[in-house]
PDB file of C-alpha atoms and ligand atoms in Angstrom:
ATOM      1  CA  MET A  30      88.855  43.320 123.230  1.00 95.00           C
ATOM      2  CA  ILE A  31      89.904  39.908 122.046  1.00 96.00           C
ATOM      3  CA  ARG A  32      91.336  39.844 118.559  1.00 97.00           C
ATOM      4  CA  ILE A  33      90.751  36.828 116.341  1.00 98.00           C
ATOM      5  CA  ALA A  34      92.309  36.346 112.913  1.00 98.00           C
ATOM      6  CA  ILE A  35      90.394  34.278 110.373  1.00 98.00           C
ATOM      7  CA  ALA A  36      93.031  32.920 108.045  1.00 98.00           C
ATOM      8  CA  ASN A  37      93.824  30.284 105.462  1.00 97.00           C
ATOM      9  CA  GLN A  38      96.085  31.061 102.540  1.00 96.00           C
ATOM     10  CA  LYS A  39      93.770  29.218 100.171  1.00 95.00           C
ATOM     11  CA  GLY A  40      91.169  31.345  98.449  1.00 95.00           C
ATOM     12  CA  GLY A  41      87.496  30.449  98.396  1.00 96.00           C
ATOM     13  CA  VAL A  42      87.472  28.316 101.529  1.00 96.00           C
ATOM     14  CA  GLY A  43      84.890  30.384 103.385  1.00 98.00           C
ATOM     15  CA  LYS A  44      87.005  32.885 105.350  1.00 98.00           C
ATOM     16  CA  THR A  45      84.892  35.903 104.487  1.00 98.00           C
ATOM     17  CA  THR A  46      81.569  34.094 104.821  1.00 98.00           C
ATOM     18  CA  THR A  47      82.704  32.883 108.224  1.00 98.00           C
ATOM     19  CA  ALA A  48      83.935  36.334 109.265  1.00 98.00           C
ATOM     20  CA  ILE A  49      80.703  38.088 108.287  1.00 98.00           C
ATOM     21  CA  ASN A  50      78.365  35.558 109.829  1.00 98.00           C
ATOM     22  CA  LEU A  51      80.319  34.903 113.008  1.00 98.00           C
ATOM     23  CA  ALA A  52      80.610  38.652 113.512  1.00 98.00           C
ATOM     24  CA  THR A  53      76.849  38.967 113.089  1.00 98.00           C
ATOM     25  CA  ALA A  54      76.096  36.056 115.408  1.00 98.00           C
ATOM     26  CA  LEU A  55      78.396  37.467 118.079  1.00 97.00           C
ATOM     27  CA  ALA A  56      76.815  40.918 117.757  1.00 98.00           C
ATOM     28  CA  ALA A  57      73.349  39.370 118.036  1.00 97.00           C
ATOM     29  CA  THR A  58      74.471  37.682 121.249  1.00 95.00           C
ATOM     30  CA  GLY A  59      75.354  41.060 122.735  1.00 95.00           C
ATOM     31  CA  PHE A  60      79.049  41.383 121.942  1.00 96.00           C
ATOM     32  CA  ARG A  61      80.292  44.638 120.488  1.00 97.00           C
ATOM     33  CA  VAL A  62      82.157  43.478 117.407  1.00 98.00           C
ATOM     34  CA  LEU A  63      84.682  45.106 115.108  1.00 98.00           C
ATOM     35  CA  LEU A  64      85.282  43.344 111.791  1.00 98.00           C
ATOM     36  CA  ILE A  65      88.436  44.294 109.961  1.00 98.00           C
ATOM     37  CA  ASP A  66      88.353  43.602 106.246  1.00 98.00           C
ATOM     38  CA  PHE A  67      91.991  42.781 105.597  1.00 98.00           C
ATOM     39  CA  ASP A  68      91.676  41.507 102.028  1.00 98.00           C
ATOM     40  CA  PRO A  69      92.235  43.940  99.121  1.00 98.00           C
ATOM     41  CA  GLN A  70      89.264  42.292  97.400  1.00 98.00           C
ATOM     42  CA  GLY A  71      87.037  43.905 100.010  1.00 98.00           C
ATOM     43  CA  ASN A  72      84.512  41.080 100.025  1.00 98.00           C
ATOM     44  CA  ALA A  73      83.645  41.441 103.703  1.00 98.00           C
ATOM     45  CA  SER A  74      82.928  45.142 103.150  1.00 98.00           C
ATOM     46  CA  THR A  75      80.732  44.426 100.134  1.00 98.00           C
ATOM     47  CA  GLY A  76      79.003  41.547 101.905  1.00 98.00           C
ATOM     48  CA  LEU A  77      78.045  43.895 104.723  1.00 98.00           C
ATOM     49  CA  GLY A  78      76.656  46.469 102.348  1.00 98.00           C
ATOM     50  CA  VAL A  79      79.471  49.029 102.487  1.00 98.00           C
ATOM     51  CA  GLU A  80      79.449  50.817  99.114  1.00 96.00           C
ATOM     52  CA  ARG A  81      82.767  51.525  97.395  1.00 95.00           C
ATOM     53  CA  SER A  82      81.979  55.238  97.670  1.00 95.00           C
ATOM     54  CA  ALA A  83      81.768  54.905 101.452  1.00 95.00           C
ATOM     55  CA  ARG A  84      85.310  53.544 101.709  1.00 96.00           C
ATOM     56  CA  ASN A  85      87.190  56.863 101.635  1.00 95.00           C
ATOM     57  CA  VAL A  86      89.004  55.961 104.788  1.00 97.00           C
ATOM     58  CA  SER A  87      89.853  52.272 104.691  1.00 98.00           C
ATOM     59  CA  VAL A  88      92.170  49.870 106.450  1.00 98.00           C
ATOM     60  CA  TYR A  89      94.919  50.827 104.012  1.00 97.00           C
ATOM     61  CA  GLN A  90      95.144  54.379 105.375  1.00 96.00           C
ATOM     62  CA  VAL A  91      95.128  53.007 108.898  1.00 97.00           C
ATOM     63  CA  LEU A  92      97.920  50.589 108.116  1.00 96.00           C
ATOM     64  CA  ILE A  93     100.234  53.136 106.527  1.00 94.00           C
ATOM     65  CA  GLY A  94      99.530  55.604 109.327  1.00 94.00           C
ATOM     66  CA  GLU A  95      97.640  58.126 107.274  1.00 95.00           C
ATOM     67  CA  SER A  96      94.540  57.780 109.425  1.00 96.00           C
ATOM     68  CA  GLY A  97      93.578  56.643 112.908  1.00 96.00           C
ATOM     69  CA  LEU A  98      91.498  53.519 113.423  1.00 97.00           C
ATOM     70  CA  LEU A  99      88.432  55.356 114.683  1.00 97.00           C
ATOM     71  CA  ASP A 100      88.250  57.495 111.545  1.00 97.00           C
ATOM     72  CA  ALA A 101      87.968  54.322 109.474  1.00 98.00           C
ATOM     73  CA  VAL A 102      85.226  52.635 111.468  1.00 98.00           C
ATOM     74  CA  ILE A 103      81.889  52.295 109.656  1.00 98.00           C
ATOM     75  CA  PRO A 104      78.752  51.128 111.470  1.00 98.00           C
ATOM     76  CA  THR A 105      76.845  48.339 109.701  1.00 98.00           C
ATOM     77  CA  GLN A 106      73.112  47.634 109.580  1.00 97.00           C
ATOM     78  CA  VAL A 107      73.703  45.046 112.274  1.00 98.00           C
ATOM     79  CA  PRO A 108      73.464  46.583 115.748  1.00 98.00           C
ATOM     80  CA  ARG A 109      76.786  46.380 117.648  1.00 98.00           C
ATOM     81  CA  LEU A 110      78.720  45.417 114.497  1.00 98.00           C
ATOM     82  CA  ASP A 111      81.219  47.883 113.039  1.00 98.00           C
ATOM     83  CA  ILE A 112      83.582  47.349 110.126  1.00 98.00           C
ATOM     84  CA  VAL A 113      86.828  48.803 108.849  1.00 98.00           C
ATOM     85  CA  ALA A 114      86.517  48.424 105.092  1.00 98.00           C
ATOM     86  CA  ALA A 115      89.135  47.398 102.548  1.00 98.00           C
ATOM     87  CA  THR A 116      89.903  48.683  99.073  1.00 98.00           C
ATOM     88  CA  GLN A 117      92.249  47.607  96.279  1.00 96.00           C
ATOM     89  CA  ASP A 118      94.871  49.990  97.736  1.00 95.00           C
ATOM     90  CA  LEU A 119      95.524  47.428 100.409  1.00 97.00           C
ATOM     91  CA  ALA A 120      97.392  45.263  97.902  1.00 96.00           C
ATOM     92  CA  ALA A 121     100.006  48.013  97.644  1.00 95.00           C
ATOM     93  CA  ALA A 122     100.536  48.025 101.398  1.00 94.00           C
ATOM     94  CA  GLU A 123     102.396  44.703 101.157  1.00 90.00           C
ATOM     95  CA  VAL A 124     105.019  46.476  99.053  1.00 92.00           C
ATOM     96  CA  GLU A 125     104.947  49.873 100.727  1.00 94.00           C
ATOM     97  CA  LEU A 126     105.407  48.439 104.199  1.00 94.00           C
ATOM     98  CA  ALA A 127     108.092  45.958 103.243  1.00 92.00           C
ATOM     99  CA  ASP A 128     111.015  48.241 104.137  1.00 91.00           C
ATOM    100  CA  LEU A 129     109.673  49.628 107.396  1.00 90.00           C
ATOM    101  CA  PRO A 130     111.205  48.297 110.616  1.00 89.00           C
ATOM    102  CA  ASP A 131     107.798  47.815 112.255  1.00 95.00           C
ATOM    103  CA  ARG A 132     106.180  46.308 109.159  1.00 97.00           C
ATOM    104  CA  THR A 133     104.878  43.258 111.008  1.00 97.00           C
ATOM    105  CA  HIS A 134     103.269  45.258 113.836  1.00 98.00           C
ATOM    106  CA  ARG A 135     101.341  47.926 111.950  1.00 97.00           C
ATOM    107  CA  LEU A 136      97.895  46.451 112.599  1.00 98.00           C
ATOM    108  CA  ASP A 137      98.745  45.573 116.186  1.00 98.00           C
ATOM    109  CA  ARG A 138      99.726  49.180 116.866  1.00 97.00           C
ATOM    110  CA  ALA A 139      96.736  50.587 115.012  1.00 96.00           C
ATOM    111  CA  LEU A 140      94.355  48.580 117.183  1.00 97.00           C
ATOM    112  CA  ALA A 141      95.997  49.540 120.466  1.00 95.00           C
ATOM    113  CA  GLY A 142      94.275  52.410 122.197  1.00 88.00           C
ATOM    114  CA  SER A 143      90.759  52.013 120.830  1.00 90.00           C
ATOM    115  CA  GLU A 144      90.116  48.592 122.276  1.00 90.00           C
ATOM    116  CA  ALA A 145      87.559  49.589 124.905  1.00 92.00           C
ATOM    117  CA  ARG A 146      84.893  50.207 122.248  1.00 96.00           C
ATOM    118  CA  TRP A 147      84.522  46.543 121.326  1.00 97.00           C
ATOM    119  CA  ASP A 148      84.571  43.127 122.956  1.00 96.00           C
ATOM    120  CA  VAL A 149      85.707  41.144 119.932  1.00 97.00           C
ATOM    121  CA  CYS A 150      87.675  41.996 116.804  1.00 98.00           C
ATOM    122  CA  LEU A 151      87.583  39.612 113.836  1.00 98.00           C
ATOM    123  CA  ILE A 152      90.192  40.038 111.104  1.00 99.00           C
ATOM    124  CA  ASP A 153      89.250  38.641 107.688  1.00 99.00           C
ATOM    125  CA  CYS A 154      92.611  37.778 106.096  1.00 98.00           C
ATOM    126  CA  PRO A 155      93.569  37.682 102.404  1.00 98.00           C
ATOM    127  CA  PRO A 156      94.359  34.356 100.688  1.00 97.00           C
ATOM    128  CA  SER A 157      98.128  34.450 101.189  1.00 96.00           C
ATOM    129  CA  LEU A 158     100.745  34.193 103.899  1.00 96.00           C
ATOM    130  CA  GLY A 159     102.235  37.584 103.050  1.00 96.00           C
ATOM    131  CA  LEU A 160     102.778  40.645 105.161  1.00 97.00           C
ATOM    132  CA  LEU A 161      99.078  41.349 105.641  1.00 98.00           C
ATOM    133  CA  THR A 162      98.367  37.935 107.126  1.00 98.00           C
ATOM    134  CA  ILE A 163     101.516  38.215 109.251  1.00 98.00           C
ATOM    135  CA  ASN A 164     100.228  41.560 110.567  1.00 98.00           C
ATOM    136  CA  ALA A 165      96.927  39.892 111.434  1.00 98.00           C
ATOM    137  CA  LEU A 166      98.670  37.010 113.229  1.00 98.00           C
ATOM    138  CA  VAL A 167     100.878  39.425 115.158  1.00 98.00           C
ATOM    139  CA  ALA A 168      97.868  41.504 116.188  1.00 98.00           C
ATOM    140  CA  ALA A 169      95.663  38.541 117.091  1.00 98.00           C
ATOM    141  CA  ARG A 170      95.328  36.550 120.269  1.00 96.00           C
ATOM    142  CA  SER A 171      93.654  33.654 118.464  1.00 97.00           C
ATOM    143  CA  LEU A 172      93.404  32.137 115.040  1.00 98.00           C
ATOM    144  CA  LEU A 173      90.348  30.562 113.486  1.00 98.00           C
ATOM    145  CA  ILE A 174      91.009  28.445 110.400  1.00 98.00           C
ATOM    146  CA  PRO A 175      88.165  27.811 107.963  1.00 98.00           C
ATOM    147  CA  LEU A 176      88.794  24.623 106.039  1.00 96.00           C
ATOM    148  CA  GLN A 177      86.836  23.615 102.980  1.00 94.00           C
ATOM    149  CA  CYS A 178      85.923  19.944 102.890  1.00 88.00           C
ATOM    150  CA  GLU A 179      87.682  19.110  99.631  1.00 86.00           C
ATOM    151  CA  PHE A 180      90.506  16.848  98.607  1.00 80.00           C
ATOM    152  CA  PHE A 181      93.469  19.215  99.064  1.00 83.00           C
ATOM    153  CA  ALA A 182      92.166  20.785 102.259  1.00 83.00           C
ATOM    154  CA  LEU A 183      94.952  19.508 104.465  1.00 84.00           C
ATOM    155  CA  GLU A 184      97.756  20.403 102.096  1.00 83.00           C
ATOM    156  CA  GLY A 185      97.935  24.066 102.962  1.00 85.00           C
ATOM    157  CA  MET A 186      97.345  23.507 106.619  1.00 90.00           C
ATOM    158  CA  SER A 187     100.899  22.498 107.574  1.00 88.00           C
ATOM    159  CA  GLN A 188     102.265  25.595 105.892  1.00 92.00           C
ATOM    160  CA  LEU A 189      99.794  27.756 107.796  1.00 95.00           C
ATOM    161  CA  LEU A 190     100.703  26.060 111.073  1.00 95.00           C
ATOM    162  CA  GLN A 191     104.409  26.620 110.355  1.00 95.00           C
ATOM    163  CA  THR A 192     103.698  30.302 109.856  1.00 97.00           C
ATOM    164  CA  VAL A 193     101.847  30.362 113.161  1.00 97.00           C
ATOM    165  CA  GLU A 194     104.875  28.787 114.841  1.00 97.00           C
ATOM    166  CA  ARG A 195     107.166  31.396 113.338  1.00 97.00           C
ATOM    167  CA  VAL A 196     104.946  34.263 114.439  1.00 98.00           C
ATOM    168  CA  ARG A 197     104.703  32.734 117.909  1.00 98.00           C
ATOM    169  CA  GLY A 198     108.454  32.337 118.195  1.00 98.00           C
ATOM    170  CA  ARG A 199     109.388  35.782 116.956  1.00 97.00           C
ATOM    171  CA  PHE A 200     106.553  38.166 117.793  1.00 97.00           C
ATOM    172  CA  ASN A 201     103.519  36.796 119.551  1.00 98.00           C
ATOM    173  CA  PRO A 202     104.055  33.913 122.020  1.00 97.00           C
ATOM    174  CA  ASP A 203     100.418  34.082 123.176  1.00 94.00           C
ATOM    175  CA  LEU A 204      98.941  33.353 119.753  1.00 97.00           C
ATOM    176  CA  SER A 205      96.656  30.356 120.121  1.00 96.00           C
ATOM    177  CA  ILE A 206      94.612  28.357 117.657  1.00 96.00           C
ATOM    178  CA  LEU A 207      90.978  28.766 118.535  1.00 97.00           C
ATOM    179  CA  GLY A 208      89.837  26.090 116.151  1.00 97.00           C
ATOM    180  CA  VAL A 209      89.326  24.733 112.684  1.00 97.00           C
ATOM    181  CA  ALA A 210      85.898  25.300 111.158  1.00 98.00           C
ATOM    182  CA  LEU A 211      84.846  22.888 108.423  1.00 97.00           C
ATOM    183  CA  THR A 212      83.039  24.748 105.659  1.00 97.00           C
ATOM    184  CA  MET A 213      80.949  23.775 102.627  1.00 96.00           C
ATOM    185  CA  TYR A 214      80.334  20.433 104.230  1.00 95.00           C
ATOM    186  CA  ASP A 215      78.119  18.077 102.249  1.00 93.00           C
ATOM    187  CA  ARG A 216      76.782  15.220 104.304  1.00 88.00           C
ATOM    188  CA  ARG A 217      75.754  13.219 101.257  1.00 90.00           C
ATOM    189  CA  ASN A 218      79.240  13.379  99.831  1.00 90.00           C
ATOM    190  CA  ARG A 219      81.656  10.699 101.019  1.00 91.00           C
ATOM    191  CA  LEU A 220      84.595  12.987 100.297  1.00 90.00           C
ATOM    192  CA  SER A 221      83.355  15.627 102.751  1.00 91.00           C
ATOM    193  CA  GLU A 222      83.099  12.997 105.423  1.00 91.00           C
ATOM    194  CA  GLN A 223      86.521  11.596 104.599  1.00 91.00           C
ATOM    195  CA  VAL A 224      88.162  15.019 104.697  1.00 90.00           C
ATOM    196  CA  ALA A 225      86.489  15.791 108.018  1.00 91.00           C
ATOM    197  CA  GLU A 226      87.841  12.507 109.403  1.00 92.00           C
ATOM    198  CA  ASP A 227      91.340  13.215 108.115  1.00 91.00           C
ATOM    199  CA  VAL A 228      91.335  16.695 109.601  1.00 92.00           C
ATOM    200  CA  ARG A 229      90.192  15.349 112.952  1.00 93.00           C
ATOM    201  CA  ALA A 230      92.972  12.766 112.833  1.00 92.00           C
ATOM    202  CA  VAL A 231      95.543  15.532 112.359  1.00 89.00           C
ATOM    203  CA  VAL A 232      94.310  18.335 114.611  1.00 91.00           C
ATOM    204  CA  GLY A 233      91.920  16.438 116.887  1.00 93.00           C
ATOM    205  CA  ASP A 234      89.636  18.476 119.101  1.00 94.00           C
ATOM    206  CA  LEU A 235      90.699  21.711 117.481  1.00 96.00           C
ATOM    207  CA  VAL A 236      88.020  20.972 114.895  1.00 97.00           C
ATOM    208  CA  PHE A 237      84.724  22.574 115.873  1.00 98.00           C
ATOM    209  CA  LYS A 238      81.842  20.123 116.176  1.00 97.00           C
ATOM    210  CA  THR A 239      79.707  22.341 113.978  1.00 97.00           C
ATOM    211  CA  ALA A 240      80.446  21.853 110.273  1.00 97.00           C
ATOM    212  CA  VAL A 241      79.028  24.606 108.074  1.00 98.00           C
ATOM    213  CA  PRO A 242      76.986  22.926 105.321  1.00 97.00           C
ATOM    214  CA  ARG A 243      77.107  23.898 101.686  1.00 96.00           C
ATOM    215  CA  ASN A 244      74.088  26.196 101.495  1.00 97.00           C
ATOM    216  CA  VAL A 245      73.150  28.430  98.597  1.00 98.00           C
ATOM    217  CA  ARG A 246      71.638  31.047 100.943  1.00 98.00           C
ATOM    218  CA  LEU A 247      75.132  31.712 102.303  1.00 98.00           C
ATOM    219  CA  SER A 248      76.399  32.526  98.825  1.00 98.00           C
ATOM    220  CA  GLU A 249      73.338  34.617  97.842  1.00 98.00           C
ATOM    221  CA  ALA A 250      73.363  36.870 100.874  1.00 98.00           C
ATOM    222  CA  PRO A 251      76.477  38.959  99.977  1.00 98.00           C
ATOM    223  CA  SER A 252      74.903  40.146  96.721  1.00 97.00           C
ATOM    224  CA  HIS A 253      72.207  41.758  98.867  1.00 97.00           C
ATOM    225  CA  GLY A 254      74.830  43.361 101.100  1.00 98.00           C
ATOM    226  CA  LEU A 255      73.536  41.373 104.038  1.00 98.00           C
ATOM    227  CA  PRO A 256      74.923  38.699 106.339  1.00 98.00           C
ATOM    228  CA  ALA A 257      73.151  35.383 105.705  1.00 98.00           C
ATOM    229  CA  LEU A 258      72.045  35.620 109.311  1.00 98.00           C
ATOM    230  CA  VAL A 259      69.978  38.682 108.405  1.00 98.00           C
ATOM    231  CA  TYR A 260      69.055  37.627 104.866  1.00 98.00           C
ATOM    232  CA  ASP A 261      67.606  34.324 106.051  1.00 98.00           C
ATOM    233  CA  HIS A 262      68.288  33.560 109.672  1.00 97.00           C
ATOM    234  CA  ARG A 263      66.639  30.150 109.515  1.00 97.00           C
ATOM    235  CA  CYS A 264      68.549  28.634 106.620  1.00 98.00           C
ATOM    236  CA  PRO A 265      70.888  25.749 107.520  1.00 98.00           C
ATOM    237  CA  GLY A 266      73.954  27.936 106.911  1.00 98.00           C
ATOM    238  CA  SER A 267      72.779  30.587 109.356  1.00 98.00           C
ATOM    239  CA  GLU A 268      71.904  27.978 111.944  1.00 98.00           C
ATOM    240  CA  ALA A 269      75.384  26.508 111.606  1.00 98.00           C
ATOM    241  CA  TYR A 270      77.051  29.877 112.119  1.00 98.00           C
ATOM    242  CA  ILE A 271      74.942  30.503 115.239  1.00 98.00           C
ATOM    243  CA  ALA A 272      76.076  27.139 116.619  1.00 98.00           C
ATOM    244  CA  LEU A 273      79.683  27.822 115.615  1.00 98.00           C
ATOM    245  CA  ALA A 274      79.596  31.186 117.388  1.00 98.00           C
ATOM    246  CA  GLY A 275      78.417  29.413 120.528  1.00 97.00           C
ATOM    247  CA  GLU A 276      81.294  26.953 120.360  1.00 97.00           C
ATOM    248  CA  MET A 277      83.682  29.782 119.696  1.00 97.00           C
ATOM    249  CA  ILE A 278      82.564  31.822 122.693  1.00 95.00           C
ATOM    250  CA  ALA A 279      83.064  28.777 124.913  1.00 95.00           C
ATOM    251  CA  ARG A 280      86.663  28.493 123.690  1.00 95.00           C
ATOM    252  CA  LEU A 281      87.767  32.107 124.053  1.00 91.00           C
ATOM    253  CA  PRO A 282      91.052  32.219 125.984  1.00 79.00           C
ATOM    254  CA  VAL A 283      89.889  35.205 128.021  1.00 74.00           C
ATOM    255  CA  PRO A 284      86.267  35.984 128.790  1.00 75.00           C
ATOM    256  CA  ALA A 285      85.028  38.677 126.412  1.00 73.00           C
ATOM    257  CA  VAL A 286      82.238  40.622 128.041  1.00 73.00           C
ATOM    258  CA  ALA A 287      78.902  40.617 126.237  1.00 67.00           C
ATOM    259  CA  ALA A 288      77.041  43.889 126.604  1.00 52.00           C
TER     260      ALA A 288
HETATM  261  P1  LIG B 316      87.343  33.141 101.116  1.00 93.44           P
HETATM  262  O1  LIG B 316      87.095  34.383 101.903  1.00 93.44           O
HETATM  263  O2  LIG B 316      88.108  32.105 101.864  1.00 93.44           O
HETATM  264  O3  LIG B 316      87.943  33.412  99.781  1.00 93.44           O
HETATM  265  P2  LIG B 316      84.459  33.062 100.752  1.00 93.44           P
HETATM  266  O4  LIG B 316      83.846  33.138 102.100  1.00 93.44           O
HETATM  267  O5  LIG B 316      84.489  34.323  99.951  1.00 93.44           O
HETATM  268  O6  LIG B 316      85.919  32.435 100.849  1.00 93.44           O
HETATM  269  O7  LIG B 316      83.712  31.913  99.948  1.00 93.44           O
HETATM  270  C1  LIG B 316      84.025  31.621  98.589  1.00 93.44           C
HETATM  271  C2  LIG B 316      82.725  31.458  97.805  1.00 93.44           C
HETATM  272  O8  LIG B 316      81.986  30.362  98.319  1.00 93.44           O
HETATM  273  C3  LIG B 316      81.820  32.667  97.932  1.00 93.44           C
HETATM  274  O9  LIG B 316      81.143  32.828  96.716  1.00 93.44           O
HETATM  275  C4  LIG B 316      80.843  32.274  99.030  1.00 93.44           C
HETATM  276  O10 LIG B 316      79.600  32.925  98.889  1.00 93.44           O
HETATM  277  C5  LIG B 316      80.722  30.781  98.822  1.00 93.44           C
HETATM  278  N1  LIG B 316      80.494  30.061 100.081  1.00 93.44           N
HETATM  279  C6  LIG B 316      81.189  30.156 101.228  1.00 93.44           C
HETATM  280  N2  LIG B 316      80.734  29.295 102.161  1.00 93.44           N
HETATM  281  C7  LIG B 316      79.701  28.632 101.586  1.00 93.44           C
HETATM  282  C8  LIG B 316      78.810  27.593 102.014  1.00 93.44           C
HETATM  283  N3  LIG B 316      78.901  27.050 103.246  1.00 93.44           N
HETATM  284  N4  LIG B 316      77.868  27.153 101.156  1.00 93.44           N
HETATM  285  C9  LIG B 316      77.781  27.671  99.905  1.00 93.44           C
HETATM  286  N5  LIG B 316      78.586  28.632  99.428  1.00 93.44           N
HETATM  287  C10 LIG B 316      79.546  29.116 100.248  1.00 93.44           C
HETATM  288 MG1  LIG B 317      87.717  36.365 101.536  1.00 93.44          MG
END
């Protein structure tokens, strides 16, 4: 199972939308996918139709060692896609774990042992560089960075890359950057184009060729508890995520086996 963290400490840049729709596209391609909702807001869980009442065992219990990973796994309506849901409790984990010696490796350890059930694990990170995101970066083999095409997009990026360097140096030398996915791209807007150019100038080929367009279908889908790819698989947003998944598969550092 290859583990991929989807992170950017800015909120609202498209992490969760990317996580849900890439997970769905990969599952549709034949991969067995586990999505870990690692944000106390639980948007990935909601977006995949997991009711609050169905989140009795969530990633929080797994992280603090109260429950095993398999007890927290919930199948979704998408064949081959499972999720570990998140609840508000997860916010407390940052504090509760802070004094434990293995605080940075809790997720890594929780995932070990059950890996044979899935080919790919996507981790939808919260909008911060705190202990949760560190756990995700320690557990992951690769990092995917969604970047919204807006004026301050590049500002947070150097801080994120510094964090990656730190995690590499101290805990996880194999951590690689899979790519930067431009989100909410508006072709008619000069700023979008300019930001995309600037990002390419800084990180070069790490930027995926597919830019996800601003598309209202992508933002409507979660209120129906469905991935956009199921809600409307022909909308421009869905088509972009299918293309992005293809690019992503081609870049995986180790071949993940599709079923
Ligand atoms: P994050 O997880 O980084 O906070 P989200 O994926 O939740 O970001 O996206 C923030 C908001 O923007 C959500 O309301 C989402 O539905 C919307 N959104 C995300 N990507 C797009 C897009 N390409 N086009 C239109 N709306 C989008
Ligand atoms: Mg999110």
